[in-house]
CSV table of C-alpha atoms in Angstrom, one decimal:
chain,number,residue,atom,x,y,z
A,104,ASP,CA,-2.4,8.9,-22.4
A,105,ALA,CA,-0.5,5.8,-24.2
A,106,LYS,CA,-2.3,2.7,-23.6
A,107,THR,CA,-0.4,-0.7,-22.1
A,108,THR,CA,-0.6,-4.2,-22.2
A,109,GLN,CA,0.4,-6.4,-19.3
A,110,PRO,CA,-0.3,-10.7,-19.1
A,111,THR,CA,-3.5,-11.5,-16.7
A,112,SER,CA,-1.9,-13.3,-14.4
A,113,MET,CA,1.5,-14.6,-13.0
A,114,ASP,CA,2.7,-16.9,-10.2
A,115,CYS,CA,6.1,-16.6,-8.3
A,116,ALA,CA,7.4,-18.6,-5.8
A,117,GLU,CA,8.0,-16.8,-2.4
A,118,GLY,CA,11.7,-15.7,-2.4
A,119,ARG,CA,12.4,-15.6,-5.6
A,120,ALA,CA,12.2,-12.6,-7.9
A,121,ALA,CA,9.1,-11.2,-9.3
A,122,ASN,CA,9.5,-9.8,-13.1
A,123,LEU,CA,6.4,-8.3,-14.4
A,124,PRO,CA,6.3,-7.1,-18.3
A,125,CYS,CA,4.5,-4.0,-19.4
A,126,ASN,CA,4.6,-3.2,-23.0
A,127,HIS,CA,3.8,0.4,-23.9
A,128,SER,CA,4.9,0.6,-27.7
A,129,THR,CA,2.9,4.0,-28.1
A,130,ILE,CA,4.5,6.0,-25.3
A,131,SER,CA,5.3,9.2,-26.2
A,132,GLY,CA,8.8,11.0,-25.4
A,133,ASN,CA,7.6,13.1,-22.3
A,134,GLU,CA,5.3,10.3,-21.0
A,135,TYR,CA,6.6,8.3,-17.7
A,136,VAL,CA,6.0,5.0,-17.0
A,137,TYR,CA,4.0,4.4,-13.2
A,138,TRP,CA,3.5,1.6,-11.2
A,139,TYR,CA,0.9,1.0,-8.9
A,140,ARG,CA,-0.1,-2.5,-7.2
A,141,GLN,CA,-3.4,-2.8,-5.2
A,142,ILE,CA,-3.7,-5.8,-2.8
A,143,HIS,CA,-7.1,-7.4,-2.4
A,144,SER,CA,-10.3,-4.6,-0.7
A,145,GLN,CA,-7.1,-1.9,-0.4
A,146,GLY,CA,-6.5,1.3,-2.2
A,147,PRO,CA,-4.0,1.0,-5.2
A,148,GLN,CA,-0.2,2.0,-3.7
A,149,TYR,CA,2.3,3.5,-5.2
A,150,ILE,CA,5.3,1.5,-6.5
A,151,ILE,CA,8.1,3.4,-8.4
A,152,HIS,CA,8.2,5.6,-11.7
A,153,GLY,CA,10.9,6.1,-14.3
A,154,LEU,CA,11.0,8.1,-17.7
A,155,LYS,CA,13.9,6.6,-19.4
A,156,ASN,CA,16.4,5.5,-16.8
A,157,ASN,CA,16.2,2.5,-14.6
A,158,GLU,CA,15.2,3.1,-11.0
A,159,THR,CA,15.3,1.4,-7.9
A,160,ASN,CA,13.4,2.0,-4.6
A,161,GLU,CA,13.1,0.2,-1.5
A,162,MET,CA,10.4,-1.9,-3.1
A,163,ALA,CA,11.1,-2.5,-6.2
A,164,SER,CA,13.2,-1.9,-9.4
A,165,LEU,CA,11.9,-0.8,-13.2
A,166,ILE,CA,13.9,-1.3,-16.3
A,167,ILE,CA,12.9,0.3,-19.3
A,168,THR,CA,14.0,-0.7,-22.8
A,169,GLU,CA,15.9,1.8,-24.6
A,170,ASP,CA,13.5,2.3,-27.1
A,171,ARG,CA,10.7,2.9,-24.0
A,172,LYS,CA,8.4,0.5,-25.8
A,173,SER,CA,8.2,-1.9,-22.6
A,174,SER,CA,9.4,-1.8,-19.4
A,175,THR,CA,9.6,-4.8,-16.3
A,176,LEU,CA,9.0,-4.3,-12.7
A,177,ILE,CA,11.3,-6.3,-10.6
A,178,LEU,CA,10.1,-7.5,-7.1
A,179,PRO,CA,13.8,-9.0,-5.9
A,180,HIS,CA,12.4,-11.3,-3.0
A,181,ALA,CA,8.8,-11.7,-3.3
A,182,THR,CA,6.8,-12.4,-0.2
A,183,LEU,CA,3.4,-13.8,0.2
A,184,ARG,CA,2.4,-9.9,1.2
A,185,ASP,CA,3.5,-9.1,-2.5
A,186,THR,CA,-0.1,-11.0,-3.8
A,187,ALA,CA,-1.6,-8.1,-5.3
A,188,VAL,CA,-2.9,-7.0,-9.0
A,189,TYR,CA,0.0,-4.7,-10.4
A,190,TYR,CA,-0.8,-1.6,-12.3
A,191,CYS,CA,1.6,-0.6,-15.4
A,192,ILE,CA,0.4,3.3,-16.0
A,193,VAL,CA,2.0,5.5,-18.8
A,194,SER,CA,1.1,9.1,-18.4
A,195,LEU,CA,2.3,12.7,-18.2
A,196,ALA,CA,3.7,13.6,-14.7
A,197,PRO,CA,1.1,16.2,-13.1
A,198,GLY,CA,1.0,19.6,-13.0
A,199,ILE,CA,4.3,20.2,-15.5
A,200,SER,CA,2.8,23.2,-17.2
A,201,SER,CA,-0.2,24.8,-16.5
A,202,GLY,CA,-0.6,23.5,-12.9
A,203,SER,CA,-3.8,21.3,-13.5
A,204,ALA,CA,-4.1,17.7,-12.4
A,205,ARG,CA,-3.4,15.1,-14.6
A,206,GLN,CA,-4.9,11.9,-14.1
A,207,LEU,CA,-3.7,8.4,-14.0
A,208,THR,CA,-5.8,6.0,-16.3
A,209,PHE,CA,-5.7,2.2,-14.8
A,210,GLY,CA,-5.5,-0.9,-17.3
A,211,SER,CA,-6.5,-4.4,-16.5
A,212,GLY,CA,-3.2,-5.3,-14.3
A,213,THR,CA,-1.5,-8.3,-13.8
A,214,GLN,CA,-2.6,-10.5,-11.0
A,215,LEU,CA,0.4,-11.8,-8.9
A,216,THR,CA,-0.1,-14.4,-7.2
A,217,VAL,CA,3.3,-15.4,-4.3
A,218,LEU,CA,3.1,-19.4,-3.9
A,219,PRO,CA,4.7,-20.7,-0.5
B,291,ASP,CA,0.3,12.5,8.1
B,292,THR,CA,0.9,10.8,4.9
B,293,GLU,CA,-2.5,9.2,4.6
B,294,VAL,CA,-5.4,9.7,2.7
B,295,THR,CA,-8.5,9.0,5.3
B,296,GLN,CA,-12.0,8.0,3.7
B,297,THR,CA,-15.1,7.4,5.5
B,298,PRO,CA,-17.2,5.4,6.3
B,299,LYS,CA,-15.5,2.7,5.2
B,300,HIS,CA,-18.7,1.0,4.5
B,301,LEU,CA,-22.2,2.2,3.2
B,302,VAL,CA,-25.5,0.5,2.8
B,303,MET,CA,-28.0,2.9,1.2
B,304,GLY,CA,-31.7,3.1,-0.6
B,305,MET,CA,-32.1,4.1,-3.8
B,306,THR,CA,-34.1,6.8,-2.6
B,307,ASN,CA,-31.5,8.3,0.0
B,308,LYS,CA,-29.0,11.2,0.4
B,309,LYS,CA,-25.5,10.3,1.3
B,310,SER,CA,-22.0,11.8,1.4
B,311,LEU,CA,-18.6,10.1,1.1
B,312,LYS,CA,-15.7,11.8,3.0
B,313,CYS,CA,-12.0,12.2,1.9
B,314,GLU,CA,-9.6,14.4,4.1
B,315,GLN,CA,-5.6,14.5,3.4
B,316,HIS,CA,-3.0,16.7,5.4
B,317,MET,CA,-0.3,16.4,3.2
B,318,GLY,CA,-0.8,19.5,1.5
B,319,HIS,CA,-1.8,18.3,-1.9
B,320,ARG,CA,-3.2,20.1,-4.0
B,321,ALA,CA,-5.0,17.8,-6.6
B,322,MET,CA,-7.6,15.1,-4.9
B,323,TYR,CA,-9.5,12.6,-7.2
B,324,TRP,CA,-12.3,10.2,-6.8
B,325,TYR,CA,-12.0,6.7,-8.6
B,326,LYS,CA,-14.9,4.3,-8.7
B,327,GLN,CA,-13.7,0.3,-8.8
B,328,LYS,CA,-16.3,-2.2,-9.6
B,329,ALA,CA,-15.3,-6.3,-8.3
B,330,LYS,CA,-12.5,-7.5,-10.5
B,331,LYS,CA,-11.8,-4.2,-12.9
B,332,PRO,CA,-9.6,-1.6,-12.5
B,333,PRO,CA,-10.3,1.7,-10.9
B,334,GLU,CA,-12.0,4.4,-12.9
B,335,LEU,CA,-11.6,8.0,-13.2
B,336,MET,CA,-14.6,9.7,-11.8
B,337,PHE,CA,-13.6,13.4,-10.9
B,338,VAL,CA,-10.2,15.6,-10.5
B,339,TYR,CA,-10.2,18.7,-8.3
B,340,SER,CA,-7.1,20.8,-8.8
B,341,TYR,CA,-6.6,23.8,-6.5
B,342,GLU,CA,-10.3,23.0,-5.3
B,343,LYS,CA,-11.6,23.7,-8.8
B,344,LEU,CA,-13.4,20.6,-10.2
B,345,SER,CA,-10.8,20.2,-13.7
B,346,ILE,CA,-12.1,17.1,-14.7
B,347,ASN,CA,-15.6,15.1,-14.7
B,348,GLU,CA,-15.3,12.1,-16.4
B,349,SER,CA,-19.1,12.2,-17.9
B,350,VAL,CA,-20.3,10.9,-14.5
B,351,PRO,CA,-24.1,10.8,-13.7
B,352,SER,CA,-25.6,13.8,-11.7
B,353,ARG,CA,-26.8,11.8,-8.9
B,354,PHE,CA,-23.0,11.9,-8.3
B,355,SER,CA,-22.0,15.5,-6.9
B,356,PRO,CA,-18.1,16.2,-5.9
B,357,GLU,CA,-17.5,19.0,-3.7
B,358,CYS,CA,-14.3,19.8,-2.0
B,359,PRO,CA,-14.9,22.4,0.2
B,360,ASN,CA,-11.2,23.1,1.4
B,361,SER,CA,-7.9,22.0,0.1
B,362,SER,CA,-7.8,19.4,2.7
B,363,LEU,CA,-11.1,17.7,2.3
B,364,LEU,CA,-13.2,16.1,-0.9
B,365,ASN,CA,-16.7,15.1,-0.5
B,366,LEU,CA,-19.3,13.1,-2.8
B,367,HIS,CA,-22.5,13.6,-2.4
B,368,LEU,CA,-25.2,10.8,-3.5
B,369,HIS,CA,-28.4,10.9,-3.8
B,370,ALA,CA,-30.7,8.7,-5.9
B,371,LEU,CA,-28.5,5.9,-6.6
B,372,GLN,CA,-28.9,2.9,-8.3
B,373,PRO,CA,-28.2,-0.9,-7.6
B,374,GLU,CA,-25.7,-0.4,-10.4
B,375,ASP,CA,-23.7,2.0,-8.5
B,376,SER,CA,-22.4,-0.4,-5.9
B,377,ALA,CA,-18.5,-0.2,-6.3
B,378,LEU,CA,-15.4,0.6,-4.0
B,379,TYR,CA,-15.2,4.3,-4.3
B,380,LEU,CA,-11.7,5.5,-3.7
B,381,CYS,CA,-10.2,8.7,-3.1
B,382,ALA,CA,-6.8,9.8,-4.0
B,383,SER,CA,-4.6,13.1,-3.7
B,384,SER,CA,-1.2,14.0,-5.3
B,385,GLN,CA,0.5,17.6,-5.1
B,386,ASP,CA,0.2,19.8,-8.1
B,387,ARG,CA,3.7,20.1,-9.0
B,388,PHE,CA,5.8,17.1,-10.2
B,389,SER,CA,3.9,15.0,-8.4
B,390,TYR,CA,4.8,11.3,-9.3
B,391,GLY,CA,2.9,9.3,-6.8
B,392,TYR,CA,-0.9,9.6,-5.6
B,393,THR,CA,-1.8,8.6,-2.2
B,394,PHE,CA,-4.5,6.5,-2.3
B,395,GLY,CA,-7.2,6.1,0.8
B,396,SER,CA,-8.7,2.6,1.3
B,397,GLY,CA,-12.0,3.1,0.0
B,398,THR,CA,-15.8,3.0,0.9
B,399,ARG,CA,-17.5,0.2,-0.2
B,400,LEU,CA,-21.1,1.2,-1.1
B,401,THR,CA,-24.1,-0.9,-1.6
B,402,VAL,CA,-27.2,0.3,-3.0
B,403,VAL,CA,-30.3,-1.5,-2.0
């Protein structure tokens, strides 16, 4: 699986958009970009994923550059409850061919602190 | 039911004890995972089960013994642990086919004394 690079920490004012960058320059054509977050002392929570098109759901938007070497997770109106470590992960989708599970490998992530 | 339930939430055990961690899901997921997370570090994969069969063991010491009795249940048996094994143990599950999101439990906070 491709390796990702994220800033160690970021701050964001409450109510403003939080833009979290991720570099994945060695991503291969069949690898997806996944975003998870982990609020203190809880299990990681799936946010969003994408292959090459931009994606949006009720939690966030994912912008993937045309060359797929980087992406940005956007939380449009950050709240204090969005304070967490955000992980960008690149991996194949599980179970595509043989039925065996693919694992997620977490990098160091970005500590996002939303300030009042 | 859209949750992964882990029990107990907290566990303190001595180095000579035998204990088990339990993970349960009723979402019909056929892949289940154990992760270990030390303080201020990312989760590290330990084991992967696919269709109740162990498919990945990330060179985990034998004092950790996983078991998958059925498609809904995953156990982690612990024996003769060391203080450095103290960590948050996370269980996760995913559908086998085209599963884009893993569902994680809240974890078991293990302290070895």
